[in-house]
C-alpha cells in the first residue's frame, strides 16, 4: 500500500483537484497541504480579472542558514481542458498495471502535476540546513500567462527572495526520461492581419473593393520570407499562417473585410518587435492592418555550471547524457530568465495535452531522485 506522502499519492491528489486554466482554489490547497508540513512558508495570491483571470499564484519558501544559496523549483498547476474520449475520468487519477510496471493516468500527470509531486518528494529528503529552497507555482501557464509568473516575479523581488538558480519542471524528455534538457526557448509572437475593402455586388466589381486578393498576396509574400538559417543554439525561425477568415455566406457579394493570423517562432537573431515591424512594413504595401501580441523573447542559459549539474544528476540516475536543446514551444522560463539562470527538465512529453495523458510510475520515482540531486548540487 502506498504512503500518502509518496510521489504517486501526491501526483494523484493534484490530478484529482481539477484545475483547467486559469486555476484557483482546491489544487493550491492541495499543494500547500504538502509543503507546509515540510517547513515551507506559503504565500498565495490572486491576480487579474475575467476573462483572463483571476489566476492563483503560490510562492513557498523554506529558508536555510543565513548566507546559504537559494534554489527554486518552478512550474504550474493549471492544465488544458481534457476533451472527450478518455478511457477513464481525466480528473480521477487511475493507476494501471502494464507490462513492465505501472502507469498513472489523468490530466496533468505529465504536464505537470507529476513533476510538482516529484519536486515535493525531493525536498522532503533535503534537510533545511542545506540551503534555501522555494517553489514558484502559477495557475496560468497554459493560458495567456498574463497574471501568472509575471506577478510572481514581482512578488519575489518585492520580498527580496531572488533565487540563485531555478529549475522548471516542464516535460522536456522525448523518447525516455533524461534524454533532453532545455537550456533555452525560441521567442513567440502572434500577428492578426485585417484587410479592409468595400462591399459590393460581384456583377459590379468596379463599385467595390475586394480585400481578399490583397490579403492573399500579402500572405504569399510573408510565407516566402526566409527569416534566417538558424544560430549556434537555435533552429531556424519560422513564420506560419494559422488562420484565414472571411465569413462571407453570400455567393454574389464581394466582402468588405478579410482576416488572417500568423504565428512566428524566432531565434536569437531577432526580437519580437523587430519582426512585427517587418510584417507591418510589408502589410502596408497591401493596405492591411496589423495587430500583434508578443508572448516572449528568445533566451538561452548558455552551457555552464547550471546545465552541467543538471546533466550530471540525470546521467547518474538514468545512464543518459542528455541533449541540451532549445526546441519546442514556450514556457514560463521565458519570464523566469529575467529573475535568475533557468533550465527546464521533466518527464517525457509524448502524452501531454492528449487524451489519456499518462506517466510511468518508475519515471516519477526516478524523477524524484534526479530533482533531489539537482537541488543538493545547486545548494552546495
PDB file of C-alpha atoms in Angstrom, residues 142-334:
ATOM      1  CA  UNK A 142      -1.429  27.013 -20.233  1.00  0.00           C
ATOM      2  CA  UNK A 143      -3.449  30.185 -20.809  1.00  0.00           C
ATOM      3  CA  UNK A 144      -2.481  33.761 -21.665  1.00  0.00           C
ATOM      4  CA  UNK A 145       0.198  33.715 -18.911  1.00  0.00           C
ATOM      5  CA  UNK A 146      -0.638  37.338 -18.162  1.00  0.00           C
ATOM      6  CA  UNK A 147      -1.424  37.054 -14.453  1.00  0.00           C
ATOM      7  CA  UNK A 148       0.799  34.147 -13.508  1.00  0.00           C
ATOM      8  CA  UNK A 149       4.579  34.062 -13.383  1.00  0.00           C
ATOM      9  CA  UNK A 150       4.998  37.776 -14.139  1.00  0.00           C
ATOM     10  CA  UNK A 151       3.198  38.854 -10.908  1.00  0.00           C
ATOM     11  CA  UNK A 152       5.039  36.050  -9.068  1.00  0.00           C
ATOM     12  CA  UNK A 153       8.377  37.507 -10.144  1.00  0.00           C
ATOM     13  CA  UNK A 154       7.281  40.942  -8.943  1.00  0.00           C
ATOM     14  CA  UNK A 155       6.365  39.447  -5.548  1.00  0.00           C
ATOM     15  CA  UNK A 156       9.685  37.587  -5.260  1.00  0.00           C
ATOM     16  CA  UNK A 157      11.612  40.782  -5.955  1.00  0.00           C
ATOM     17  CA  UNK A 158       9.447  42.725  -3.517  1.00  0.00           C
ATOM     18  CA  UNK A 159      10.186  40.319  -0.649  1.00  0.00           C
ATOM     19  CA  UNK A 160      13.864  40.087  -1.614  1.00  0.00           C
ATOM     20  CA  UNK A 161      13.982  36.327  -2.162  1.00  0.00           C
ATOM     21  CA  UNK A 162      15.511  36.082  -5.645  1.00  0.00           C
ATOM     22  CA  UNK A 163      16.906  32.569  -6.262  1.00  0.00           C
ATOM     23  CA  UNK A 164      20.427  31.843  -7.451  1.00  0.00           C
ATOM     24  CA  UNK A 165      19.138  29.213  -9.889  1.00  0.00           C
ATOM     25  CA  UNK A 166      15.724  27.956 -10.981  1.00  0.00           C
ATOM     26  CA  UNK A 167      14.629  24.637 -12.455  1.00  0.00           C
ATOM     27  CA  UNK A 168      11.304  24.492 -14.341  1.00  0.00           C
ATOM     28  CA  UNK A 169       9.668  21.058 -14.352  1.00  0.00           C
ATOM     29  CA  UNK A 170       8.250  21.131 -17.876  1.00  0.00           C
ATOM     30  CA  UNK A 171       8.123  17.750 -19.683  1.00  0.00           C
ATOM     31  CA  UNK A 172      11.315  18.071 -21.718  1.00  0.00           C
ATOM     32  CA  UNK A 173      12.187  14.414 -22.264  1.00  0.00           C
ATOM     33  CA  UNK A 174      11.294  12.972 -25.661  1.00  0.00           C
ATOM     34  CA  UNK A 175      11.770   9.221 -26.019  1.00  0.00           C
ATOM     35  CA  UNK A 176      12.766   8.337 -22.468  1.00  0.00           C
ATOM     36  CA  UNK A 177      13.253  10.184 -19.207  1.00  0.00           C
ATOM     37  CA  UNK A 178      16.540  12.060 -19.245  1.00  0.00           C
ATOM     38  CA  UNK A 179      17.244  12.323 -22.952  1.00  0.00           C
ATOM     39  CA  UNK A 180      16.733  16.100 -23.204  1.00  0.00           C
ATOM     40  CA  UNK A 181      17.222  19.210 -21.079  1.00  0.00           C
ATOM     41  CA  UNK A 182      16.004  22.613 -22.242  1.00  0.00           C
ATOM     42  CA  UNK A 183      18.524  25.438 -21.848  1.00  0.00           C
ATOM     43  CA  UNK A 184      16.546  27.998 -23.836  1.00  0.00           C
ATOM     44  CA  UNK A 185      13.479  28.613 -25.966  1.00  0.00           C
ATOM     45  CA  UNK A 186      12.649  30.462 -29.138  1.00  0.00           C
ATOM     46  CA  UNK A 187      10.572  33.603 -28.921  1.00  0.00           C
ATOM     47  CA  UNK A 188       6.903  33.659 -29.897  1.00  0.00           C
ATOM     48  CA  UNK A 189       4.693  36.333 -31.420  1.00  0.00           C
ATOM     49  CA  UNK A 190       1.171  36.132 -32.860  1.00  0.00           C
ATOM     50  CA  UNK A 191       0.036  38.594 -35.519  1.00  0.00           C
ATOM     51  CA  UNK A 192      -3.509  39.381 -36.671  1.00  0.00           C
ATOM     52  CA  UNK A 193      -3.955  40.832 -40.168  1.00  0.00           C
ATOM     53  CA  UNK A 194      -7.066  42.686 -41.314  1.00  0.00           C
ATOM     54  CA  UNK A 195      -7.534  43.761 -44.921  1.00  0.00           C
ATOM     55  CA  UNK A 196     -10.464  46.164 -45.355  1.00  0.00           C
ATOM     56  CA  UNK A 197     -12.250  46.922 -48.591  1.00  0.00           C
ATOM     57  CA  UNK A 198     -15.715  47.920 -49.751  1.00  0.00           C
ATOM     58  CA  UNK A 199     -18.638  45.531 -50.053  1.00  0.00           C
ATOM     59  CA  UNK A 200     -20.417  45.232 -53.379  1.00  0.00           C
ATOM     60  CA  UNK A 201     -22.197  43.009 -55.890  1.00  0.00           C
ATOM     61  CA  UNK A 202     -19.947  40.563 -57.760  1.00  0.00           C
ATOM     62  CA  UNK A 203     -21.507  41.696 -61.049  1.00  0.00           C
ATOM     63  CA  UNK A 204     -20.269  45.250 -60.427  1.00  0.00           C
ATOM     64  CA  UNK A 205     -16.708  44.823 -59.123  1.00  0.00           C
ATOM     65  CA  UNK A 206     -15.780  48.360 -60.147  1.00  0.00           C
ATOM     66  CA  UNK A 207     -18.139  49.601 -57.434  1.00  0.00           C
ATOM     67  CA  UNK A 208     -16.485  47.510 -54.713  1.00  0.00           C
ATOM     68  CA  UNK A 209     -13.004  46.861 -53.299  1.00  0.00           C
ATOM     69  CA  UNK A 210     -12.278  43.178 -52.724  1.00  0.00           C
ATOM     70  CA  UNK A 211      -9.795  42.776 -49.820  1.00  0.00           C
ATOM     71  CA  UNK A 212      -9.221  39.041 -50.385  1.00  0.00           C
ATOM     72  CA  UNK A 213      -6.707  39.255 -53.274  1.00  0.00           C
ATOM     73  CA  UNK A 214      -4.686  41.822 -51.314  1.00  0.00           C
ATOM     74  CA  UNK A 215      -4.632  39.608 -48.219  1.00  0.00           C
ATOM     75  CA  UNK A 216      -3.736  36.519 -50.253  1.00  0.00           C
ATOM     76  CA  UNK A 217      -0.885  38.406 -51.941  1.00  0.00           C
ATOM     77  CA  UNK A 218       0.356  39.570 -48.523  1.00  0.00           C
ATOM     78  CA  UNK A 219       0.259  36.038 -47.117  1.00  0.00           C
ATOM     79  CA  UNK A 220       2.166  34.723 -50.120  1.00  0.00           C
ATOM     80  CA  UNK A 221       4.863  37.352 -49.633  1.00  0.00           C
ATOM     81  CA  UNK A 222       5.117  36.610 -45.917  1.00  0.00           C
ATOM     82  CA  UNK A 223       5.152  32.849 -46.484  1.00  0.00           C
ATOM     83  CA  UNK A 224       8.084  33.234 -48.860  1.00  0.00           C
ATOM     84  CA  UNK A 225      10.226  35.000 -46.275  1.00  0.00           C
ATOM     85  CA  UNK A 226      13.357  33.208 -45.078  1.00  0.00           C
ATOM     86  CA  UNK A 227      13.890  34.748 -41.676  1.00  0.00           C
ATOM     87  CA  UNK A 228      17.283  33.147 -41.008  1.00  0.00           C
ATOM     88  CA  UNK A 229      19.233  29.905 -41.223  1.00  0.00           C
ATOM     89  CA  UNK A 230      19.349  29.221 -37.510  1.00  0.00           C
ATOM     90  CA  UNK A 231      22.047  30.117 -34.968  1.00  0.00           C
ATOM     91  CA  UNK A 232      24.538  28.350 -32.736  1.00  0.00           C
ATOM     92  CA  UNK A 233      21.900  27.072 -30.316  1.00  0.00           C
ATOM     93  CA  UNK A 234      18.634  27.598 -32.189  1.00  0.00           C
ATOM     94  CA  UNK A 235      16.857  26.125 -35.187  1.00  0.00           C
ATOM     95  CA  UNK A 236      15.744  28.498 -37.980  1.00  0.00           C
ATOM     96  CA  UNK A 237      12.917  30.902 -37.209  1.00  0.00           C
ATOM     97  CA  UNK A 238       9.602  30.146 -38.890  1.00  0.00           C
ATOM     98  CA  UNK A 239       6.514  32.153 -39.799  1.00  0.00           C
ATOM     99  CA  UNK A 240       3.285  30.180 -40.186  1.00  0.00           C
ATOM    100  CA  UNK A 241      -0.187  31.227 -41.371  1.00  0.00           C
ATOM    101  CA  UNK A 242      -2.510  29.763 -38.720  1.00  0.00           C
ATOM    102  CA  UNK A 243      -5.910  31.142 -39.734  1.00  0.00           C
ATOM    103  CA  UNK A 244      -7.699  32.697 -42.716  1.00  0.00           C
ATOM    104  CA  UNK A 245     -11.230  34.001 -42.381  1.00  0.00           C
ATOM    105  CA  UNK A 246     -13.731  35.911 -44.469  1.00  0.00           C
ATOM    106  CA  UNK A 247     -17.062  34.627 -43.206  1.00  0.00           C
ATOM    107  CA  UNK A 248     -18.932  35.577 -46.353  1.00  0.00           C
ATOM    108  CA  UNK A 249     -22.037  33.387 -46.707  1.00  0.00           C
ATOM    109  CA  UNK A 250     -23.335  35.088 -49.824  1.00  0.00           C
ATOM    110  CA  UNK A 251     -22.199  33.806 -53.219  1.00  0.00           C
ATOM    111  CA  UNK A 252     -22.862  37.085 -55.019  1.00  0.00           C
ATOM    112  CA  UNK A 253     -21.294  39.576 -52.595  1.00  0.00           C
ATOM    113  CA  UNK A 254     -17.741  40.930 -52.527  1.00  0.00           C
ATOM    114  CA  UNK A 255     -16.882  41.094 -48.809  1.00  0.00           C
ATOM    115  CA  UNK A 256     -15.762  44.230 -47.020  1.00  0.00           C
ATOM    116  CA  UNK A 257     -13.121  42.556 -44.875  1.00  0.00           C
ATOM    117  CA  UNK A 258     -10.753  39.565 -44.793  1.00  0.00           C
ATOM    118  CA  UNK A 259      -8.660  38.440 -41.825  1.00  0.00           C
ATOM    119  CA  UNK A 260      -5.699  36.156 -41.198  1.00  0.00           C
ATOM    120  CA  UNK A 261      -3.444  35.186 -38.307  1.00  0.00           C
ATOM    121  CA  UNK A 262       0.262  34.397 -38.145  1.00  0.00           C
ATOM    122  CA  UNK A 263       2.428  32.685 -35.565  1.00  0.00           C
ATOM    123  CA  UNK A 264       6.162  33.383 -35.606  1.00  0.00           C
ATOM    124  CA  UNK A 265       8.662  31.344 -33.588  1.00  0.00           C
ATOM    125  CA  UNK A 266      12.025  33.036 -33.703  1.00  0.00           C
ATOM    126  CA  UNK A 267      15.592  32.581 -32.504  1.00  0.00           C
ATOM    127  CA  UNK A 268      18.175  34.947 -31.067  1.00  0.00           C
ATOM    128  CA  UNK A 269      18.744  36.665 -34.427  1.00  0.00           C
ATOM    129  CA  UNK A 270      15.540  38.645 -33.822  1.00  0.00           C
ATOM    130  CA  UNK A 271      13.377  40.462 -31.317  1.00  0.00           C
ATOM    131  CA  UNK A 272       9.626  40.193 -31.376  1.00  0.00           C
ATOM    132  CA  UNK A 273       9.161  43.890 -32.071  1.00  0.00           C
ATOM    133  CA  UNK A 274      11.589  43.833 -34.993  1.00  0.00           C
ATOM    134  CA  UNK A 275       9.606  41.010 -36.591  1.00  0.00           C
ATOM    135  CA  UNK A 276       6.308  42.813 -36.015  1.00  0.00           C
ATOM    136  CA  UNK A 277       7.798  45.922 -37.614  1.00  0.00           C
ATOM    137  CA  UNK A 278       8.895  43.871 -40.616  1.00  0.00           C
ATOM    138  CA  UNK A 279       5.427  42.341 -41.061  1.00  0.00           C
ATOM    139  CA  UNK A 280       3.839  45.782 -40.641  1.00  0.00           C
ATOM    140  CA  UNK A 281       6.059  47.269 -43.333  1.00  0.00           C
ATOM    141  CA  UNK A 282       5.131  44.516 -45.811  1.00  0.00           C
ATOM    142  CA  UNK A 283       1.433  44.674 -44.846  1.00  0.00           C
ATOM    143  CA  UNK A 284       1.328  48.418 -45.536  1.00  0.00           C
ATOM    144  CA  UNK A 285       2.035  47.725 -49.221  1.00  0.00           C
ATOM    145  CA  UNK A 286      -1.126  45.609 -49.283  1.00  0.00           C
ATOM    146  CA  UNK A 287      -3.210  48.095 -47.293  1.00  0.00           C
ATOM    147  CA  UNK A 288      -3.609  45.639 -44.430  1.00  0.00           C
ATOM    148  CA  UNK A 289      -3.771  46.464 -40.723  1.00  0.00           C
ATOM    149  CA  UNK A 290      -1.587  44.651 -38.185  1.00  0.00           C
ATOM    150  CA  UNK A 291      -2.134  43.810 -34.522  1.00  0.00           C
ATOM    151  CA  UNK A 292       0.404  41.708 -32.621  1.00  0.00           C
ATOM    152  CA  UNK A 293       0.896  40.068 -29.236  1.00  0.00           C
ATOM    153  CA  UNK A 294       4.390  39.172 -28.041  1.00  0.00           C
ATOM    154  CA  UNK A 295       4.476  36.056 -25.860  1.00  0.00           C
ATOM    155  CA  UNK A 296       8.170  36.002 -25.010  1.00  0.00           C
ATOM    156  CA  UNK A 297      11.599  36.704 -26.425  1.00  0.00           C
ATOM    157  CA  UNK A 298      14.148  34.053 -27.342  1.00  0.00           C
ATOM    158  CA  UNK A 299      16.515  33.265 -24.474  1.00  0.00           C
ATOM    159  CA  UNK A 300      19.285  30.850 -23.559  1.00  0.00           C
ATOM    160  CA  UNK A 301      21.146  29.828 -20.430  1.00  0.00           C
ATOM    161  CA  UNK A 302      24.465  29.044 -22.076  1.00  0.00           C
ATOM    162  CA  UNK A 303      26.061  25.706 -21.181  1.00  0.00           C
ATOM    163  CA  UNK A 304      27.975  26.067 -17.938  1.00  0.00           C
ATOM    164  CA  UNK A 305      27.704  25.256 -14.253  1.00  0.00           C
ATOM    165  CA  UNK A 306      23.907  25.037 -14.156  1.00  0.00           C
ATOM    166  CA  UNK A 307      23.483  22.784 -17.182  1.00  0.00           C
ATOM    167  CA  UNK A 308      26.401  20.651 -16.012  1.00  0.00           C
ATOM    168  CA  UNK A 309      24.883  19.918 -12.621  1.00  0.00           C
ATOM    169  CA  UNK A 310      21.501  19.096 -14.175  1.00  0.00           C
ATOM    170  CA  UNK A 311      23.096  16.812 -16.762  1.00  0.00           C
ATOM    171  CA  UNK A 312      25.209  15.106 -14.096  1.00  0.00           C
ATOM    172  CA  UNK A 313      22.144  14.347 -11.948  1.00  0.00           C
ATOM    173  CA  UNK A 314      20.289  12.967 -14.950  1.00  0.00           C
ATOM    174  CA  UNK A 315      23.197  10.782 -16.025  1.00  0.00           C
ATOM    175  CA  UNK A 316      23.731   9.284 -12.567  1.00  0.00           C
ATOM    176  CA  UNK A 317      20.089   8.197 -12.320  1.00  0.00           C
ATOM    177  CA  UNK A 318      19.348   7.244 -15.945  1.00  0.00           C
ATOM    178  CA  UNK A 319      22.695   6.492 -17.567  1.00  0.00           C
ATOM    179  CA  UNK A 320      21.888   9.048 -20.281  1.00  0.00           C
ATOM    180  CA  UNK A 321      23.910  12.119 -21.205  1.00  0.00           C
ATOM    181  CA  UNK A 322      21.016  14.487 -22.013  1.00  0.00           C
ATOM    182  CA  UNK A 323      20.925  16.615 -25.138  1.00  0.00           C
ATOM    183  CA  UNK A 324      20.982  20.339 -24.360  1.00  0.00           C
ATOM    184  CA  UNK A 325      18.206  21.766 -26.517  1.00  0.00           C
ATOM    185  CA  UNK A 326      16.205  24.911 -27.301  1.00  0.00           C
ATOM    186  CA  UNK A 327      13.488  23.203 -29.361  1.00  0.00           C
ATOM    187  CA  UNK A 328       9.764  23.173 -28.653  1.00  0.00           C
ATOM    188  CA  UNK A 329       7.212  25.744 -27.639  1.00  0.00           C
ATOM    189  CA  UNK A 330       7.316  28.435 -24.997  1.00  0.00           C
ATOM    190  CA  UNK A 331       7.177  28.024 -21.229  1.00  0.00           C
ATOM    191  CA  UNK A 332       7.272  30.212 -18.139  1.00  0.00           C
ATOM    192  CA  UNK A 333      11.062  30.003 -18.311  1.00  0.00           C
ATOM    193  CA  UNK A 334      10.791  32.924 -20.755  1.00  0.00           C
TER     194      UNK A 334
END
